[in-house]
CSV table of C-alpha atoms in Angstrom, one decimal:
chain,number,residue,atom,x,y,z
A,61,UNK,CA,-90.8,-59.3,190.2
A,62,UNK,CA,-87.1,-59.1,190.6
A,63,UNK,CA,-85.6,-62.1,192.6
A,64,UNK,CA,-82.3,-63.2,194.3
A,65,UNK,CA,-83.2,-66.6,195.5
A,66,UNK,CA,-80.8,-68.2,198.1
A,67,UNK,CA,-81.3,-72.5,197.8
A,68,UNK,CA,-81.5,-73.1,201.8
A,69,UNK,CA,-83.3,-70.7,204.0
A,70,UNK,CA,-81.7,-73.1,207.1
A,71,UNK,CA,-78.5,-74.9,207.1
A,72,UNK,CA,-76.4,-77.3,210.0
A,73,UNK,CA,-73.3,-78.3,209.2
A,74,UNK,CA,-70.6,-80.7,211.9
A,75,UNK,CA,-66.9,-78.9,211.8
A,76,UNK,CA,-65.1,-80.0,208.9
A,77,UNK,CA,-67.5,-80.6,205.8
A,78,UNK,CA,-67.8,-78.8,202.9
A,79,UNK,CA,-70.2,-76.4,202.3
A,80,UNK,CA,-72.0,-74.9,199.3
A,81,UNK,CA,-74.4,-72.2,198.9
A,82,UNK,CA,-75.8,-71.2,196.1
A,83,UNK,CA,-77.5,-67.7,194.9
A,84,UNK,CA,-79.4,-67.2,191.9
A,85,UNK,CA,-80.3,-64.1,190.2
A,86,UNK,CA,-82.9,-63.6,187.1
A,87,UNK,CA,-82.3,-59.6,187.1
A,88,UNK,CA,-79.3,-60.2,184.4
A,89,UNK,CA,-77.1,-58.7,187.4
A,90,UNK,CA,-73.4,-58.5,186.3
A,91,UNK,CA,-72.4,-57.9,190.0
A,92,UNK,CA,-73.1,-60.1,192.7
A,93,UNK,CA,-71.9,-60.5,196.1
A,94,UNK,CA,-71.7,-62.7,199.4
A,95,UNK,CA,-72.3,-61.0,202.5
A,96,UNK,CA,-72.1,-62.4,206.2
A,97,UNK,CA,-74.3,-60.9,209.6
A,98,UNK,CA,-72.9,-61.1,212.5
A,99,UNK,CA,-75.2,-59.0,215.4
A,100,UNK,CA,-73.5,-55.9,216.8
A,101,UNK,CA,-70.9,-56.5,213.1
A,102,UNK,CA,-73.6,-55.4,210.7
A,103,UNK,CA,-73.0,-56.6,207.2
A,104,UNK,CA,-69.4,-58.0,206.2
A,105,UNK,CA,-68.6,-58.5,202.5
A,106,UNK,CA,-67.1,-61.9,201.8
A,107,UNK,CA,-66.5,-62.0,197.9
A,108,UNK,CA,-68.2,-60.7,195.2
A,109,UNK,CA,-67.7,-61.0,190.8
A,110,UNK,CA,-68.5,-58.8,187.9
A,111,UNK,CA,-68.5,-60.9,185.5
A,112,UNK,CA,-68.7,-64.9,184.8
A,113,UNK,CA,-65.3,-66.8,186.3
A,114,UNK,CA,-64.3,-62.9,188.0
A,115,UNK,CA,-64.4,-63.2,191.6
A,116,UNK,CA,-62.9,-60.4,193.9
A,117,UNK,CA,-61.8,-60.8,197.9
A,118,UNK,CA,-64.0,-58.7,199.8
A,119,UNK,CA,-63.1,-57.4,203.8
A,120,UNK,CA,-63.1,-61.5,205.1
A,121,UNK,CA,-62.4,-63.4,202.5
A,122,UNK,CA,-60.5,-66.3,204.6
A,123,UNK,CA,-61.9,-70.0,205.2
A,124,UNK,CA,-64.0,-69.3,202.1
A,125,UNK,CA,-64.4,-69.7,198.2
A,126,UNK,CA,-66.8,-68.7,195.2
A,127,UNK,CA,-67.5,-69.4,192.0
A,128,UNK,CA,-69.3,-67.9,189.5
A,129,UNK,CA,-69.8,-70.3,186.0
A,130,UNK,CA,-72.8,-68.8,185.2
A,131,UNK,CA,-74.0,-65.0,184.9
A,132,UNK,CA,-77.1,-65.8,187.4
A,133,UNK,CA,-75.3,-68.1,189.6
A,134,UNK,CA,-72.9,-67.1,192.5
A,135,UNK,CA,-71.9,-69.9,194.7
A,136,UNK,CA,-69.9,-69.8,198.3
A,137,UNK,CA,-67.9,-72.5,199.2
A,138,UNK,CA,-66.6,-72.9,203.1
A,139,UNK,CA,-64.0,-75.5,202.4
A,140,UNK,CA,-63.6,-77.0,206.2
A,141,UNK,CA,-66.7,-75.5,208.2
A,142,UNK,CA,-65.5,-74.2,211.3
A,143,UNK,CA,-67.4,-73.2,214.4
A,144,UNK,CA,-66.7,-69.2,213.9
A,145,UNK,CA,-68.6,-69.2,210.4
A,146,UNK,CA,-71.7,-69.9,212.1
A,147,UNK,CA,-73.7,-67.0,210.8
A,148,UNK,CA,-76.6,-65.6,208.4
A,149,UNK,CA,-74.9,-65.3,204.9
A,150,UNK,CA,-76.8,-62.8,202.0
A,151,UNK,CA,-76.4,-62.5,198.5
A,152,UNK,CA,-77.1,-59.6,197.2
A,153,UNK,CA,-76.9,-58.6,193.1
A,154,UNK,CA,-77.0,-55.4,191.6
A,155,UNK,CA,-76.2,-53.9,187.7
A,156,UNK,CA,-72.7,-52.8,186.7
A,157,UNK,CA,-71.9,-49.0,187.3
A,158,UNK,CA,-73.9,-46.5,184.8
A,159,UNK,CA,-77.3,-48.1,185.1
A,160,UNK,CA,-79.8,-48.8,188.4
A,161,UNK,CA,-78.2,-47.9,191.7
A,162,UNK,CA,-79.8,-50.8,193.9
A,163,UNK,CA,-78.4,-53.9,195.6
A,164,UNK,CA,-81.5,-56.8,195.9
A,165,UNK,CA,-80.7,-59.1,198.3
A,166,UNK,CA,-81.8,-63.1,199.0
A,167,UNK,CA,-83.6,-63.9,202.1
A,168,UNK,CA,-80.6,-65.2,203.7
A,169,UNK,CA,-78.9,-69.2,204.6
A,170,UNK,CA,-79.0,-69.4,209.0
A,171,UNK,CA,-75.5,-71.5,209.0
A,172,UNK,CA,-75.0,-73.4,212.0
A,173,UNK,CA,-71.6,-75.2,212.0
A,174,UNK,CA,-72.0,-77.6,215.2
B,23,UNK,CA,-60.2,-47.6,204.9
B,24,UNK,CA,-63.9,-46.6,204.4
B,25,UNK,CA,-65.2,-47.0,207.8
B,26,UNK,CA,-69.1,-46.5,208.3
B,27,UNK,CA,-70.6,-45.5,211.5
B,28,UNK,CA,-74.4,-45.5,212.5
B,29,UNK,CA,-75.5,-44.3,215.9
B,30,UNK,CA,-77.6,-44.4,217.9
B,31,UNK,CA,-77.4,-48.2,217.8
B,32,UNK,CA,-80.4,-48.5,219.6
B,33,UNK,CA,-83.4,-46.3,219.8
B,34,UNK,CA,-86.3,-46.9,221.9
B,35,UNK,CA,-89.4,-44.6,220.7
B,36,UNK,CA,-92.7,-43.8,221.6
B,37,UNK,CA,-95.6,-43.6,218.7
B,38,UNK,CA,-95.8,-40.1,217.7
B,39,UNK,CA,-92.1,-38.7,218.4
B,40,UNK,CA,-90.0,-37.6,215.8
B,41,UNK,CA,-86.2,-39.3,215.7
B,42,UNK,CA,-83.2,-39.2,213.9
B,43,UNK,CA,-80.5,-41.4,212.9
B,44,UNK,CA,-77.3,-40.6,211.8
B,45,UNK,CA,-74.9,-41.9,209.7
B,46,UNK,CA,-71.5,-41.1,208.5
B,47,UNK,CA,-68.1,-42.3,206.9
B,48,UNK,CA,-65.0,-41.5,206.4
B,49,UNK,CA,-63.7,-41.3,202.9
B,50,UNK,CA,-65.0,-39.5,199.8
B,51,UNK,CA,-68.0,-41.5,198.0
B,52,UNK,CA,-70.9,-40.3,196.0
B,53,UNK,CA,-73.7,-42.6,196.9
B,54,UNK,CA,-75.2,-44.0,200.0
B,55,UNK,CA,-77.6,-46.4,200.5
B,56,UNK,CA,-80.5,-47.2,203.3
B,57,UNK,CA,-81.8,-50.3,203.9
B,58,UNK,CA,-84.5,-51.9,206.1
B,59,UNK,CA,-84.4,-55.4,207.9
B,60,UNK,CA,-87.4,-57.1,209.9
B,61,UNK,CA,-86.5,-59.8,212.3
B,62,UNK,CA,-85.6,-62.6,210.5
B,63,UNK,CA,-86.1,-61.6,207.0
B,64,UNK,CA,-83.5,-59.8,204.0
B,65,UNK,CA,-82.7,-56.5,203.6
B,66,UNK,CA,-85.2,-53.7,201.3
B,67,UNK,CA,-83.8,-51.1,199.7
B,68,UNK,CA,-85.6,-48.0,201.2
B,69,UNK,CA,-83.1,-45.1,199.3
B,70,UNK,CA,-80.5,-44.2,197.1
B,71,UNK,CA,-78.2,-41.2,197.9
B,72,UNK,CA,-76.3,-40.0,195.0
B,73,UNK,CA,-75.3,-36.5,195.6
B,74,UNK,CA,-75.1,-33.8,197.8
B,75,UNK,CA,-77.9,-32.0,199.2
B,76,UNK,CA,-80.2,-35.1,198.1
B,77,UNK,CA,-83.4,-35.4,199.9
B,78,UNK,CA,-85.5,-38.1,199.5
B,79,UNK,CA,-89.0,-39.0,201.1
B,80,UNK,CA,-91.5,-42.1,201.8
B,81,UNK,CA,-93.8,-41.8,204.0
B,82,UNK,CA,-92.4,-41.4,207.0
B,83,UNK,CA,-89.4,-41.2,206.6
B,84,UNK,CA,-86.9,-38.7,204.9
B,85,UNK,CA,-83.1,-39.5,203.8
B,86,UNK,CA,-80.7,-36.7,203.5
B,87,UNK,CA,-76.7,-36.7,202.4
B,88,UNK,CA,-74.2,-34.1,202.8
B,89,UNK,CA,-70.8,-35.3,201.3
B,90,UNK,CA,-69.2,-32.7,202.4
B,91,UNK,CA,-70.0,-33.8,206.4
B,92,UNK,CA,-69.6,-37.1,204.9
B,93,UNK,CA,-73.0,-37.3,206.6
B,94,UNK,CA,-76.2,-38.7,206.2
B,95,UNK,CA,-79.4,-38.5,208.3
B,96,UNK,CA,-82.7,-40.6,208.1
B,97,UNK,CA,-85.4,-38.8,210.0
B,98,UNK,CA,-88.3,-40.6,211.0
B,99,UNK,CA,-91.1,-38.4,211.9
B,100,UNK,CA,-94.9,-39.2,213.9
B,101,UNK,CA,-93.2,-42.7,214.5
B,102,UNK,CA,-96.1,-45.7,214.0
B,103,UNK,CA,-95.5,-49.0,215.1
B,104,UNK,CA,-95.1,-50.7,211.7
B,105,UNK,CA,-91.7,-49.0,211.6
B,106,UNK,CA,-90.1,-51.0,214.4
B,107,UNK,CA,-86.9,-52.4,212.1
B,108,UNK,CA,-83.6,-52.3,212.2
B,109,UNK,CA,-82.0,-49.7,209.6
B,110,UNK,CA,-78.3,-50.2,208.0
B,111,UNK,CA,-76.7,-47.4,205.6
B,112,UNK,CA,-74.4,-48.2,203.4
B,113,UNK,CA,-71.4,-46.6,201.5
B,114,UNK,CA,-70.3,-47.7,197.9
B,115,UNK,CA,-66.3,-48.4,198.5
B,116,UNK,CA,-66.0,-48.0,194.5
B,117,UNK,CA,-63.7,-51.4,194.8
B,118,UNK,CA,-63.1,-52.9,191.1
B,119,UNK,CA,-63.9,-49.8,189.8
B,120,UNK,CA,-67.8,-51.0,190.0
B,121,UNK,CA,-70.9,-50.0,191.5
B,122,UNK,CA,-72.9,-51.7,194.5
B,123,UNK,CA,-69.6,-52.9,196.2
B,124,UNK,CA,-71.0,-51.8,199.6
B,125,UNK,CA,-70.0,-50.9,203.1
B,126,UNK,CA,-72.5,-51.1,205.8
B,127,UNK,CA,-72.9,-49.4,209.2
B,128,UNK,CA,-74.0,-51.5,212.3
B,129,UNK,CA,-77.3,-51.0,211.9
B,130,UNK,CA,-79.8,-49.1,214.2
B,131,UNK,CA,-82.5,-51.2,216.0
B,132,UNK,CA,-85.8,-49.0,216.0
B,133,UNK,CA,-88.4,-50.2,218.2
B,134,UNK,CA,-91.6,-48.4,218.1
B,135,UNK,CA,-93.7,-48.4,221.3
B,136,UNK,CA,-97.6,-47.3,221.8
């Protein structure tokens, strides 16, 4: 069974403190990507990579950071937590172009930045 | 800009009625995506779009795309209650050159009454 496994389903951080969280995929995904839900904003692409140590900006990239070391491993970093990045964040992996079409997704971190 | 637009945002149905929602976007791509999201849980793939004229079917519900509308529609028919969801399309922006780099709509809350 294909899994994207997010490391905390609940998260509260105070204003100011770093932040990590971490994704992992066992698919052998080359792409993966950090998402943020906002309601009535849908689905807004933070970052996402291609390959180990690639990372790309995605639509609101700002207050945050990624790293990918690892092929299965895809980490978002909020530097200084801040009040307005209280949200649900998804990871979602999927295969390079040419090969299966879907996007699996984690279950999702609740953020709360207090 | 690739800009994705669901409506309605809201739909309110009784068991038994048929519905359709209606997606579309507003630059040239050649696959589209729908997902499904119960309350508190991830997002599930429910299909893959990648041409025009594609039809797909599950149960309930059927997925068409017409790229030339830049258009697609998910029809729901003889709604049950089990279908209550909230239901995002998706766009692939083709950013990087790479697939699964996705642009979602707002999603359209379903709720399903007896």
């Amino acid at each position: 069974d294909v899994k994207v496994t997010q490391s905390s389903r609940y998260l509260v951080k105070r204003t100011g403190e770093k932040v990590f969280l971490e994704c992992v995929q066992d698919m052998d995904h080359e792409n993966m990507f950090w998402y943020r839900q906002d309601p009535g904003l849908g689905l807004r692409l933070i970052y996402f990579s291609y390959d180990v140590k690639m990372k790309e900006k995605g639509d609101i990239p700002e207050g945050y950071s990624v790293s990918r070391e690892k092929k299965e491993r895809f980490s978002l970093i909020l530097e200084s937590a801040s009040t307005n990045q209280t949200s649900m964040y998804l990871c979602a992996s999927s295969f390079l172009r040419g090969r299966n079409e879907k996007l699996f997704f984690g279950s999702g971190t609740q953020l709360s930045v207090l | 800009e690739l800009k994705v637009e669901q409506n309605p945002l809201f739909l309110s149905m009784q068991e038994g009625k048929n519905y359709t929602i209606y997606c579309n976007y507003s630059t040239t791509s050649d696959r589209l995506y729908w997902y499904r999201q119960d309350p508190g849980k991830s997002l599930e793939s429910l299909f893959v779009l990648l041409s025009n004229g594609a039809v797909k079917q599950e149960g309930r519900l059927m997925a068409s795309l017409d790229t030339k509308a830049r258009l697609s529609t998910l029809h729901i028919t003889a709604a049950v209650h089990d279908l209550s969801a909230t239901y995002f399309c998706a766009v692939d922006s083709r950013r990087g050159g790479s697939q699964g780099n996705l642009i979602f709509g707002k999603g359209t809350k379903l709720s399903v009454k007896p």
